[in-house]
Short mmCIF file of C-alpha atoms in Angstrom, two decimals:
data_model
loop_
_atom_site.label_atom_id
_atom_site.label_comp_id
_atom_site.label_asym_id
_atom_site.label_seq_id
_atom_site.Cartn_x
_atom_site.Cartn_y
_atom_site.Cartn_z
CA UNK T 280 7.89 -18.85 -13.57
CA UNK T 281 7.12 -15.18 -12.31
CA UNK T 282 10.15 -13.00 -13.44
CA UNK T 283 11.46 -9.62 -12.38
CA UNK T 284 13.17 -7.90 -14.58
CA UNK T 285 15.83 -5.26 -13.58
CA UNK T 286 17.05 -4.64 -17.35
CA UNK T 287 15.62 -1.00 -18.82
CA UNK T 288 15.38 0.32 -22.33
CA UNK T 289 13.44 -2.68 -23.41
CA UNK T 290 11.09 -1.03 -26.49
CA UNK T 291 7.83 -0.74 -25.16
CA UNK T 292 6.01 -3.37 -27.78
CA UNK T 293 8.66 -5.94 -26.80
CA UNK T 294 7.27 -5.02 -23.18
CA UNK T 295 3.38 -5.14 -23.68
CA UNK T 296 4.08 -8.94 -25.77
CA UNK T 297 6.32 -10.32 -22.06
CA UNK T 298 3.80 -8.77 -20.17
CA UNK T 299 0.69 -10.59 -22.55
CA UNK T 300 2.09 -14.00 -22.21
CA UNK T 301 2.87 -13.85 -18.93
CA UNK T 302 -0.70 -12.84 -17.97
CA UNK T 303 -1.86 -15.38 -20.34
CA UNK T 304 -0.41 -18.00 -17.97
CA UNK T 305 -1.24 -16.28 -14.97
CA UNK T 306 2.26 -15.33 -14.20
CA UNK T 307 3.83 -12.01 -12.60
CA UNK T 308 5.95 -9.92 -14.83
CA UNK T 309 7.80 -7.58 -12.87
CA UNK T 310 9.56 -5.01 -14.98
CA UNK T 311 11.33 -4.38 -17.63
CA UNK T 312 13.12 -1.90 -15.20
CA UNK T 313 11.76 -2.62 -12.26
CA UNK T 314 14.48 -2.20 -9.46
CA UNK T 315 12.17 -2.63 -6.28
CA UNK T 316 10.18 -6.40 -5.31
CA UNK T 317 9.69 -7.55 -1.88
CA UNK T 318 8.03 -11.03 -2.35
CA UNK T 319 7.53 -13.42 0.65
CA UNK T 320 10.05 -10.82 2.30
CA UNK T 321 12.89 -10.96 -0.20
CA UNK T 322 14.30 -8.27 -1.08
CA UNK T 323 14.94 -8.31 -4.37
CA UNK T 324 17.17 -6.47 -7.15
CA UNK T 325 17.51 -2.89 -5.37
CA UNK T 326 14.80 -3.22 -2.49
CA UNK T 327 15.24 -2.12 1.31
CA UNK T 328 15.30 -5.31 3.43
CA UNK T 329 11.56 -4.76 5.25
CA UNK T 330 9.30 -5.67 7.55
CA UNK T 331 6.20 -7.48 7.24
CA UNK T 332 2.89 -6.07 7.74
CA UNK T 333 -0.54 -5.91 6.36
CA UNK T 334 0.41 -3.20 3.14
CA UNK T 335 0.56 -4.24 -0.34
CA UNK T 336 2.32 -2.35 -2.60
CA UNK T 337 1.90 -2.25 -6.47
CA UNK T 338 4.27 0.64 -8.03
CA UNK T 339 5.80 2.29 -10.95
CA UNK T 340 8.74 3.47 -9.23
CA UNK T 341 11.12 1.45 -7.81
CA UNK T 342 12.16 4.48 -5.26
CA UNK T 343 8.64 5.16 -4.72
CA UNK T 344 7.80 1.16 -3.58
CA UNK T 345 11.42 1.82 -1.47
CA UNK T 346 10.13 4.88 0.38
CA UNK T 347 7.07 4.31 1.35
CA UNK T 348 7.64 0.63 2.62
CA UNK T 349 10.59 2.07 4.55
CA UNK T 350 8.20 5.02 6.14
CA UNK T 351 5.45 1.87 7.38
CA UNK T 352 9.21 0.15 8.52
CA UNK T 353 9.76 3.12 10.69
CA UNK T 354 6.37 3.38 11.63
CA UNK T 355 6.63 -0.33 13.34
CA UNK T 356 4.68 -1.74 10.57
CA UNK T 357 5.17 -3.85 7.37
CA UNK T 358 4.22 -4.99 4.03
CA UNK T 359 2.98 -7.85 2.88
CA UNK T 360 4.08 -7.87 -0.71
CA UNK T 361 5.76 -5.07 -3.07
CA UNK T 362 4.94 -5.63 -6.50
CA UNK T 363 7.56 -3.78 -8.82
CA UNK T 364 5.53 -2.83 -12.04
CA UNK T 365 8.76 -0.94 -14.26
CA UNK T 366 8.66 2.54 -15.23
CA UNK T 367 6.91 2.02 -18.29
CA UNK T 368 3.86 -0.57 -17.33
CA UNK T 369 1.63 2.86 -17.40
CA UNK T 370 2.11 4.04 -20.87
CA UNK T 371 -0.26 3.65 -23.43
CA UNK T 372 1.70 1.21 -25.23
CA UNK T 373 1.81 -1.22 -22.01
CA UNK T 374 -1.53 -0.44 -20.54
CA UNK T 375 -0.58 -0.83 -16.93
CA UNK T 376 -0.91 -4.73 -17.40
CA UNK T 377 1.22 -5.76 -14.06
CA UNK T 378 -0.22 -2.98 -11.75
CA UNK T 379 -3.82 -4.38 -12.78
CA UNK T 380 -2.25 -7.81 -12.33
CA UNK T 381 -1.02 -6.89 -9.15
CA UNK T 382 -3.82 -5.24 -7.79
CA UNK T 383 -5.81 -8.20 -8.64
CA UNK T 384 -3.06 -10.66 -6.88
CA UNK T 385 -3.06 -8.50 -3.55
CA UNK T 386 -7.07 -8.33 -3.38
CA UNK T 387 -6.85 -11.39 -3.41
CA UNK T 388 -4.09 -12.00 -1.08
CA UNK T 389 -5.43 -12.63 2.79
CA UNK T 390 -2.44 -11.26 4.29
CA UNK T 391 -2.88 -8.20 1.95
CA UNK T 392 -4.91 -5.53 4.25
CA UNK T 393 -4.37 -2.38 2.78
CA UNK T 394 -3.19 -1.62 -0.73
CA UNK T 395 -1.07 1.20 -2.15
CA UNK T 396 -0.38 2.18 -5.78
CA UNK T 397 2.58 4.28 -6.67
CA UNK T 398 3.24 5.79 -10.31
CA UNK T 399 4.11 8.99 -11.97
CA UNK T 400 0.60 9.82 -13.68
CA UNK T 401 -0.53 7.31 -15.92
CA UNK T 402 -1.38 7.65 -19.65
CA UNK T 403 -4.53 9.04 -19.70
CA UNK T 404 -6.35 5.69 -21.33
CA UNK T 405 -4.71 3.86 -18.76
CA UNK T 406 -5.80 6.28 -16.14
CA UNK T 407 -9.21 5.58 -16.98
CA UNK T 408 -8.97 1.56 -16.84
CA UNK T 409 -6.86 1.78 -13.37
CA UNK T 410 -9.89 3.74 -12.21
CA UNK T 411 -12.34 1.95 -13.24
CA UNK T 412 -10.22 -0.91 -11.53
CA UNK T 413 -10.22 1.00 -7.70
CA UNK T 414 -13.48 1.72 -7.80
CA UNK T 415 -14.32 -2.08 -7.87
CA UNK T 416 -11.64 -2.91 -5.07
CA UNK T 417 -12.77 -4.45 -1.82
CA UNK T 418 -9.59 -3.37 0.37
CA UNK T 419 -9.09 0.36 1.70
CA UNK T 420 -6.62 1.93 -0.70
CA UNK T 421 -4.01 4.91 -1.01
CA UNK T 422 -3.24 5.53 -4.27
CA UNK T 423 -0.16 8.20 -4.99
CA UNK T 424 -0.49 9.22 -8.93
CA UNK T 425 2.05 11.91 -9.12
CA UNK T 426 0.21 15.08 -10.75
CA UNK T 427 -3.12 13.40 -10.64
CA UNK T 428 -5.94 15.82 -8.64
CA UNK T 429 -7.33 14.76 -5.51
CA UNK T 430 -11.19 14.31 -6.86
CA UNK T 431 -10.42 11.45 -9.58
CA UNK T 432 -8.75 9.78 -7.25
CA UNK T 433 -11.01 9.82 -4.14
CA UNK T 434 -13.94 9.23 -6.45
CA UNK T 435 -12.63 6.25 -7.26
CA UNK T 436 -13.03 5.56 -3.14
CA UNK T 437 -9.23 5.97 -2.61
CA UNK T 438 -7.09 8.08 -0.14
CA UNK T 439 -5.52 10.38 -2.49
CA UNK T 440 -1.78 11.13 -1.58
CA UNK T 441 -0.13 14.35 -2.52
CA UNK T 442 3.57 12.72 -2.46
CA UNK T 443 5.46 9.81 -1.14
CA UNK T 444 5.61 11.05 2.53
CA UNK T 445 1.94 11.66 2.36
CA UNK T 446 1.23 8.59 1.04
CA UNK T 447 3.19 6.38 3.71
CA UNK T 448 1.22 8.99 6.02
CA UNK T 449 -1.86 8.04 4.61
CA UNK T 450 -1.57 4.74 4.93
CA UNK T 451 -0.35 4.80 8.65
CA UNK T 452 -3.72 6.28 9.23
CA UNK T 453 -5.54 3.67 8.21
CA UNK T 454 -4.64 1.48 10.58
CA UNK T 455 -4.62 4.27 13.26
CA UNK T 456 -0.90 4.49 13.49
CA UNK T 457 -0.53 9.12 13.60
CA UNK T 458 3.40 8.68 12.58
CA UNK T 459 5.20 12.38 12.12
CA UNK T 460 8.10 13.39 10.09
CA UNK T 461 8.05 16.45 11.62
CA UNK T 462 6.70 19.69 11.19
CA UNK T 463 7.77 22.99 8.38
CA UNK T 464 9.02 24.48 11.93
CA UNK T 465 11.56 22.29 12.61
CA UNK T 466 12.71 22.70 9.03
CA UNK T 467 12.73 26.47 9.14
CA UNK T 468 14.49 26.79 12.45
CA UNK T 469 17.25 24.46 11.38
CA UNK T 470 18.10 26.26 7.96
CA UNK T 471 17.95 29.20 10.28
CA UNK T 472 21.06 28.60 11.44
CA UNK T 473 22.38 26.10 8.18
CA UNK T 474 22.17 29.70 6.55
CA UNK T 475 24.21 31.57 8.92
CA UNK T 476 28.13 32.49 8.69
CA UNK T 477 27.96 32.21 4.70
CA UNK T 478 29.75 34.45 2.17
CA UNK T 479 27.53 36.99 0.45
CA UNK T 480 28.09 35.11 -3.36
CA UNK T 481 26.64 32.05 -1.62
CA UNK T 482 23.49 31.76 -3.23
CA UNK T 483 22.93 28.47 -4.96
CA UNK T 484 21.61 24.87 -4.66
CA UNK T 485 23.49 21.82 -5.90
CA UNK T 486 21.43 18.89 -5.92
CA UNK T 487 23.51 15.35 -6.98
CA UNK T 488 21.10 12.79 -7.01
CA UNK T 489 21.53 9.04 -7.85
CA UNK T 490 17.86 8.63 -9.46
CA UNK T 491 14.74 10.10 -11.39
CA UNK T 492 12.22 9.78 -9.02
CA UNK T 493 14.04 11.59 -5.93
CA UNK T 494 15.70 14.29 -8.45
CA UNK T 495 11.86 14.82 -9.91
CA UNK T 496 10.74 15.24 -6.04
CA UNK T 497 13.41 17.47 -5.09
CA UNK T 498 13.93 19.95 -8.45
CA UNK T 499 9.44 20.28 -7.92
CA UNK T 500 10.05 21.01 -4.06
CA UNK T 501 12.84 23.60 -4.72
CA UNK T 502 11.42 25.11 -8.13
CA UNK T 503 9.38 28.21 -6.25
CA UNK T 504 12.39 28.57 -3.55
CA UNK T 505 14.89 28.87 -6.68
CA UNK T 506 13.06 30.39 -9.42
CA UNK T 507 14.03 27.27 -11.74
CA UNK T 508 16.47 24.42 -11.53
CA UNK T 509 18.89 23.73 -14.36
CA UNK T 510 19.41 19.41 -14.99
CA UNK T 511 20.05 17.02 -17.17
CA UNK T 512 16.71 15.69 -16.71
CA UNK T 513 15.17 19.09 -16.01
CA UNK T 514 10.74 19.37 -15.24
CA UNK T 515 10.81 21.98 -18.28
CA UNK T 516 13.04 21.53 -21.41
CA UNK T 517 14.31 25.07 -21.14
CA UNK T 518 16.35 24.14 -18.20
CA UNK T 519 18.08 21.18 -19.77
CA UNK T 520 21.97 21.56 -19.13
CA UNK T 521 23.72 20.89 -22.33
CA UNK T 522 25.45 17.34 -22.29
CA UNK T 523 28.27 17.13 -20.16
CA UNK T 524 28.36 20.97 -19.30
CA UNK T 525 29.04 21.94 -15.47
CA UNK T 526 26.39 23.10 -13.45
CA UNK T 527 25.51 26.95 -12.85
CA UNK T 528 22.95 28.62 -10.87
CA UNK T 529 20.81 26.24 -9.10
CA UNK T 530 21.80 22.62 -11.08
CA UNK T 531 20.02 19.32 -9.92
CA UNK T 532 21.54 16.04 -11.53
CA UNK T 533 20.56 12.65 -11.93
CA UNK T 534 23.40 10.61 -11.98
CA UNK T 535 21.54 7.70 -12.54
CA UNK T 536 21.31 8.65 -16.19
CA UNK T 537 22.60 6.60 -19.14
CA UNK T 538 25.35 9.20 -19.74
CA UNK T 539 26.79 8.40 -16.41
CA UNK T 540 25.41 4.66 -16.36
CA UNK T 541 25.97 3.46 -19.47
CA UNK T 542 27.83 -0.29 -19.00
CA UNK T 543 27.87 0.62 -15.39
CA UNK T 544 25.91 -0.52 -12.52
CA UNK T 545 23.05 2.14 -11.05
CA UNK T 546 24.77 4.75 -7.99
CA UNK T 547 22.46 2.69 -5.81
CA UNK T 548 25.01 -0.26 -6.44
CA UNK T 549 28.51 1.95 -7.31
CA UNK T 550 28.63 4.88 -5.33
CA UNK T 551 31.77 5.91 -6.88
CA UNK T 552 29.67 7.18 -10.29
CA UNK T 553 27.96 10.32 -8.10
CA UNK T 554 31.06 10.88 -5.47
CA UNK T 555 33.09 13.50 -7.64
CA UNK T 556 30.07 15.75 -7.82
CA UNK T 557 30.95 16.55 -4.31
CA UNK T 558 34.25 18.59 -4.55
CA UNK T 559 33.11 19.49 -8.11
CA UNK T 560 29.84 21.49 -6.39
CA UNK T 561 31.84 22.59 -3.58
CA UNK T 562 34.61 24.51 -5.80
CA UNK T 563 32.07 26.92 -7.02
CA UNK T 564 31.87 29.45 -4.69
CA UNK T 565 28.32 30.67 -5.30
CA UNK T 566 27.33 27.64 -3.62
CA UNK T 567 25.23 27.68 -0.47
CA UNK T 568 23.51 24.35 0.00
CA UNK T 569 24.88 20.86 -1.36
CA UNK T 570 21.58 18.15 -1.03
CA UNK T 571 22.31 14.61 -1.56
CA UNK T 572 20.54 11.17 -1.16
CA UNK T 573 21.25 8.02 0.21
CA UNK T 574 20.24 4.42 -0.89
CA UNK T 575 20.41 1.47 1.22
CA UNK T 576 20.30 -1.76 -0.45
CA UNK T 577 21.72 -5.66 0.05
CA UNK T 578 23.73 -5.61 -3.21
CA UNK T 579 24.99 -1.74 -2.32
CA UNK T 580 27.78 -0.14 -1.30
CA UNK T 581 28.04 -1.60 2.28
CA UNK T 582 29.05 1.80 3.69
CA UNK T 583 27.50 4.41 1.18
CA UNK T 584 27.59 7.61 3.59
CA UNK T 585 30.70 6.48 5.02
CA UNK T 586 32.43 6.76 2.00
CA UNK T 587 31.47 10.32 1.05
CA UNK T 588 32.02 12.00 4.13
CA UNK T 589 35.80 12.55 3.73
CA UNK T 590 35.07 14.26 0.54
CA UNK T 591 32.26 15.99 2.57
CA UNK T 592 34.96 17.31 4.85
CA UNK T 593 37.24 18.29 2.25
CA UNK T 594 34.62 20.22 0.53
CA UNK T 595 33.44 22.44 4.28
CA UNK T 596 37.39 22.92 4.08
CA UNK T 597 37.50 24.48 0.96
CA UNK T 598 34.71 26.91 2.27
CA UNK T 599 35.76 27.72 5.11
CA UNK T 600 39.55 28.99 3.47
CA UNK T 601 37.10 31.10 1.29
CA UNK T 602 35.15 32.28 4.19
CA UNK T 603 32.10 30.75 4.00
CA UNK T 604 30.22 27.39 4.41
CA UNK T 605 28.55 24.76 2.73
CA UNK T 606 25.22 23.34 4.30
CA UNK T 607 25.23 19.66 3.11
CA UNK T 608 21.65 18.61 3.20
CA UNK T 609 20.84 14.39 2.59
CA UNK T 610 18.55 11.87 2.86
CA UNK T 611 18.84 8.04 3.62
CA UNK T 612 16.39 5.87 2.28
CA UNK T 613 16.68 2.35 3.91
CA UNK T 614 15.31 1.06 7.02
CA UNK T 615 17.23 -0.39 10.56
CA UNK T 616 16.52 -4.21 8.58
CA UNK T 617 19.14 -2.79 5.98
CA UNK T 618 22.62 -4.52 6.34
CA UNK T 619 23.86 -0.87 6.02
CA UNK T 620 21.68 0.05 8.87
CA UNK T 621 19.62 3.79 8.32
CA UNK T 622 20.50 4.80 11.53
CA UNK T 623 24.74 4.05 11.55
CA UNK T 624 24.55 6.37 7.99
CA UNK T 625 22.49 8.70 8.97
CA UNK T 626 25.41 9.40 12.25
CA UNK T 627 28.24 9.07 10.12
CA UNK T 628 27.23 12.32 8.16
CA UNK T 629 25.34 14.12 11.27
CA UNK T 630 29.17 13.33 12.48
CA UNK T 631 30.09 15.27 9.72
CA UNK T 632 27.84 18.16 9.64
CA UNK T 633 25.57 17.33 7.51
CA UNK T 634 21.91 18.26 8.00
CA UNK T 635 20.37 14.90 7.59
CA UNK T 636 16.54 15.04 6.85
CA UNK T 637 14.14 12.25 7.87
CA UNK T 638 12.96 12.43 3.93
CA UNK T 639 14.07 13.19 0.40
CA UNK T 640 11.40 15.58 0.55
CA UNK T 641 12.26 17.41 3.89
CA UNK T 642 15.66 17.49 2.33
CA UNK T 643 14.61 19.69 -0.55
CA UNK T 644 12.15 21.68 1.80
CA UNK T 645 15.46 22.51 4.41
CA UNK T 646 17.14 23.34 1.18
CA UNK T 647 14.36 25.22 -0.37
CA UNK T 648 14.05 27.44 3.20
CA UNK T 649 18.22 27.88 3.36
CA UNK T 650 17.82 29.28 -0.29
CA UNK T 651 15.13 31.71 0.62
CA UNK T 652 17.23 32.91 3.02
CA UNK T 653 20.15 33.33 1.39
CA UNK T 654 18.20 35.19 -1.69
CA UNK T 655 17.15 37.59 0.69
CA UNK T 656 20.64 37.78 2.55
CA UNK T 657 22.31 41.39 1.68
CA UNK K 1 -10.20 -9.84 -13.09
CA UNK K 2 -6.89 -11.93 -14.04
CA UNK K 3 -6.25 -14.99 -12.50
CA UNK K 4 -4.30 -14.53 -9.88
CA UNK K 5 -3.89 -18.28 -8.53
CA UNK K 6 -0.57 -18.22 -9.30
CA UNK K 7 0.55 -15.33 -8.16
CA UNK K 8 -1.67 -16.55 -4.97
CA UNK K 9 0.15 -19.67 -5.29
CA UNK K 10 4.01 -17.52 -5.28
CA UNK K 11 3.08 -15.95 -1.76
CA UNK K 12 2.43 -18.74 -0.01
CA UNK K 13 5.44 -20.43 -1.57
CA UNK K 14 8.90 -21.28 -0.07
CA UNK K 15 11.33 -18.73 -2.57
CA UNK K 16 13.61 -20.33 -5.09
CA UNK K 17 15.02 -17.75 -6.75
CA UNK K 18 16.40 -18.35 -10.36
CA UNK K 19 19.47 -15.47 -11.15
CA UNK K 20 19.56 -14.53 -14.53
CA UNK K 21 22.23 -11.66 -14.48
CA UNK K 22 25.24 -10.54 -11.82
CA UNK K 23 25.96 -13.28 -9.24
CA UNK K 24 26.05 -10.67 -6.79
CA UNK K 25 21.96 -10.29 -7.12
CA UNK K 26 22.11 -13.78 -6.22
CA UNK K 27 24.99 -13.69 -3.08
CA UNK K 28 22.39 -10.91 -1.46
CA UNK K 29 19.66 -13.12 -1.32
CA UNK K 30 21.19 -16.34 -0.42
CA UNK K 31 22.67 -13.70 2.66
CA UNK K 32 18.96 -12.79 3.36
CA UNK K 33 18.39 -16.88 3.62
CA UNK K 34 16.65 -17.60 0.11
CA UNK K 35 17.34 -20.22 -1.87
CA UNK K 36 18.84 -19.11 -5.44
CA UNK K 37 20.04 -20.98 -8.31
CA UNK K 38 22.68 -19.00 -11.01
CA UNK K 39 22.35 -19.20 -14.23
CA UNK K 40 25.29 -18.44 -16.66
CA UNK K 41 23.68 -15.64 -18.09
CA UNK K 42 26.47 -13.80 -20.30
CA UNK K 43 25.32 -13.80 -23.98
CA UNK K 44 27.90 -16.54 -26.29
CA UNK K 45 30.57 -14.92 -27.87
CA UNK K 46 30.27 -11.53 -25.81
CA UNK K 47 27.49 -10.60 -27.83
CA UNK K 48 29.27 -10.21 -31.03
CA UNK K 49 26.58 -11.20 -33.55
CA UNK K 50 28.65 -12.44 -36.27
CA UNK K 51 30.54 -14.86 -33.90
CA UNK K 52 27.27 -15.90 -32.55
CA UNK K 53 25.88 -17.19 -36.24
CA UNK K 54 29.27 -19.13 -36.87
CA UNK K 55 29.12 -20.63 -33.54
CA UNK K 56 25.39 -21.57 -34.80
CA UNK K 57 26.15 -23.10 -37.69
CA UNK K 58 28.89 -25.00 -36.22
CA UNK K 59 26.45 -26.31 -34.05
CA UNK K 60 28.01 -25.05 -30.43
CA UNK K 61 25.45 -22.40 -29.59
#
């Protein structure tokens, strides 16, 4: 049978031996920790509900797989299969043993037109075997390697992607399709006037974030904007918050993490673990911009924006009595298939004043622009 | 190259989905129109080791 396995902190040898057999016997093995499949149109563990189309997905990151099939959603296209490696199956230890399984499944696969590969950079051995790998395939390919240069990858005859937007981007142009997400303009104009009518003090981004991959995205968006991001799963060690400390200065955190996780579900499934960081951010009054994301998902929260936005409220209330404002900047990540519905969210917090962005990455460029401004505000 | 009949095979395959963890994993699906079976996945004995080993040697587990 071909399993998918949501459980994480499996050790990595225990990994590579589940990963051996199964591709002994010619059998997917999806995970440990993979939290994103669509197979046959299921959507399984924490997947968007999507349409079909001719992409084939093969990632490392479950939020990665999520995003970029919900951008070809948007887009009026599809996928045809979403093939959830785990965080781990590029490490040395594992040597990417589903994604090469998986590439070799969708080649393979007639309905399968166009394939994309998702993954933080890969251990460099494993690099060089995944390479190897594209260069053979048949089928036009986008391949997103976070951190990995444009030249390896396009001399391995793939479209090289520079993030997730890009790389649903990407794709879209290969089959002709010129989907926008909207221009640095728009962005600038709207924190423009998301800046405006704040105290002096406010200065600050909070960033409460309910998984690695989009806090990663956003703390490397806003690093140059803020002049470094504290976390508790900062890019540079230096930053790291000590555990359980508040946040100061500019403070990004994962709230997927084991210390808020641990014998809990993920945020994605209990959105009452990251809800307190609302009120929490908004009592400091060197705040300026709040940025939050969204995940849509069948065994979610059925309401997940609804359920913030009083605290939302609450928290432009205790601004405004200070004579300020808060610009709450979010994200949805889900598509209209979603039980949740993108578009129903993304109005309940508009409703509320929030400035919702069409991507996690648009959200930390509108927050990285309001910062600027407020930097430079006397 | 792997062989990928299988996984060639799973595609073009009505889903049966076997649930080894939370029901709820399982409720989604069946919502979504899959077929899913549930298997009582909770470890015997909560986990505790040492109740697990009696409960083997008394032949229950």
């Amino acid at each position: 049978m071909h399993c998918c396995v949501f459980s994480n902190n499996v050790p990595l040898e225990d990994e590579r031996e589940m990963k051996e057999l199964a591709r002994e016997k010619g059998l997917l093995c999806m995970g440990p920790d993979c939290g994103v499949a669509n197979i046959n149109g299921a959507a399984l563990v924490l997947s968007s509900i999507n349409a079909r189309g001719p992409f084939g997905i093969v990632g490392a990151s479950g939020t990665g797989i999520q995003h970029v099939a919900a951008i070809l959603h948007e887009a009026g296209s599809g996928v045809s299969q979403t093939i959830g490696t785990g965080g781990n199956d590029l490490k040395e230890p594992v040597g990417g043993i589903t994604m090469l399984m998986g590439i070799d499944a969708l080649e393979a696969d007639p309905e399968t037109k166009y394939i994309i590969l998702i993954s933080r950079k890969p251990a460099d051995s494993v690099l060089n075997k995944l390479l190897e790998r594209i260069k053979q395939m048949r089928k036009p390919r986008v391949v997103f390697f976070m951190g990995c240069d444009k030249k390896t990858i396009e001399d391995a005859g793939a479209v090289w992607a520079g993030n997730l937007d890009d790389c649903a981007l990407r794709a879209l142009e290969l089959i002709g399709n010129d989907y926008s997400l909207g221009s640095l303009e728009d962005i600038k104009q709207i924190a423009k006037k998301a800046a405006e009518g704040m105290a002096p003090e406010q200065k600050y981004v909070r960033g409460a974030y309910t998984g690695g991959t989009y806090l990663d995205e956003g703390m490397r968006t806003m690093w140059d904007a803020t002049g470094g991001i504290w976390s508790n799963a900062p890019l540079k060690p230096e930053w790291k918050l000590a555990e359980g400390a508040d946040s100061k200065e500019n403070t990004a955190i994962d709230y997927g993490e084991e210390e808020f996780t641990l014998g809990r579900p993920h945020p994605a499934i209990d959105a009452s673990i990251r809800r307190p960081a609302i009120l929490k951010e908004a009592a400091d009054p060197t705040v300026a911009v709040i940025v939050l994301d969204f995940i849509l998902t069948p065994p979610g929260h059925m309401d997940p924006c609804g359920y913030v936005v009083p605290d939302i409220i609450k928290a432009q209330e205790m601004a405004e009595k200070r004579g300020g404002k808060i610009a709450f900047v979010a994200s949805v990540l889900g598509t209209t298939a979603d039980w949740q519905d993108i578009r129903k969210q993304e109005a309940e917090l508009e409703a509320a004043g929030v400035y919702v962005c069409r991507t996690n990455y648009r959200a930390a460029l509108l927050a990285s622009e309001i910062i600027k401004l407020r930097r430079n505000a006397k | 190259m792997t062989d990928v009949s299988k996984a060639l095979s799973l595609f073009r395959s009505e889903l049966v989905i076997v649930n080894v963890g939370p029901k709820s994993f399982a409720d989604v699906l069946e919502k979504q129109g899959y077929r899913t079976l549930q298997v009582d996945w909770k470890p015997a004995a909560g986990g505790d080791k040492k109740m697990q080993e009696m409960l083997e040697y008394l032949g229950g587990y």
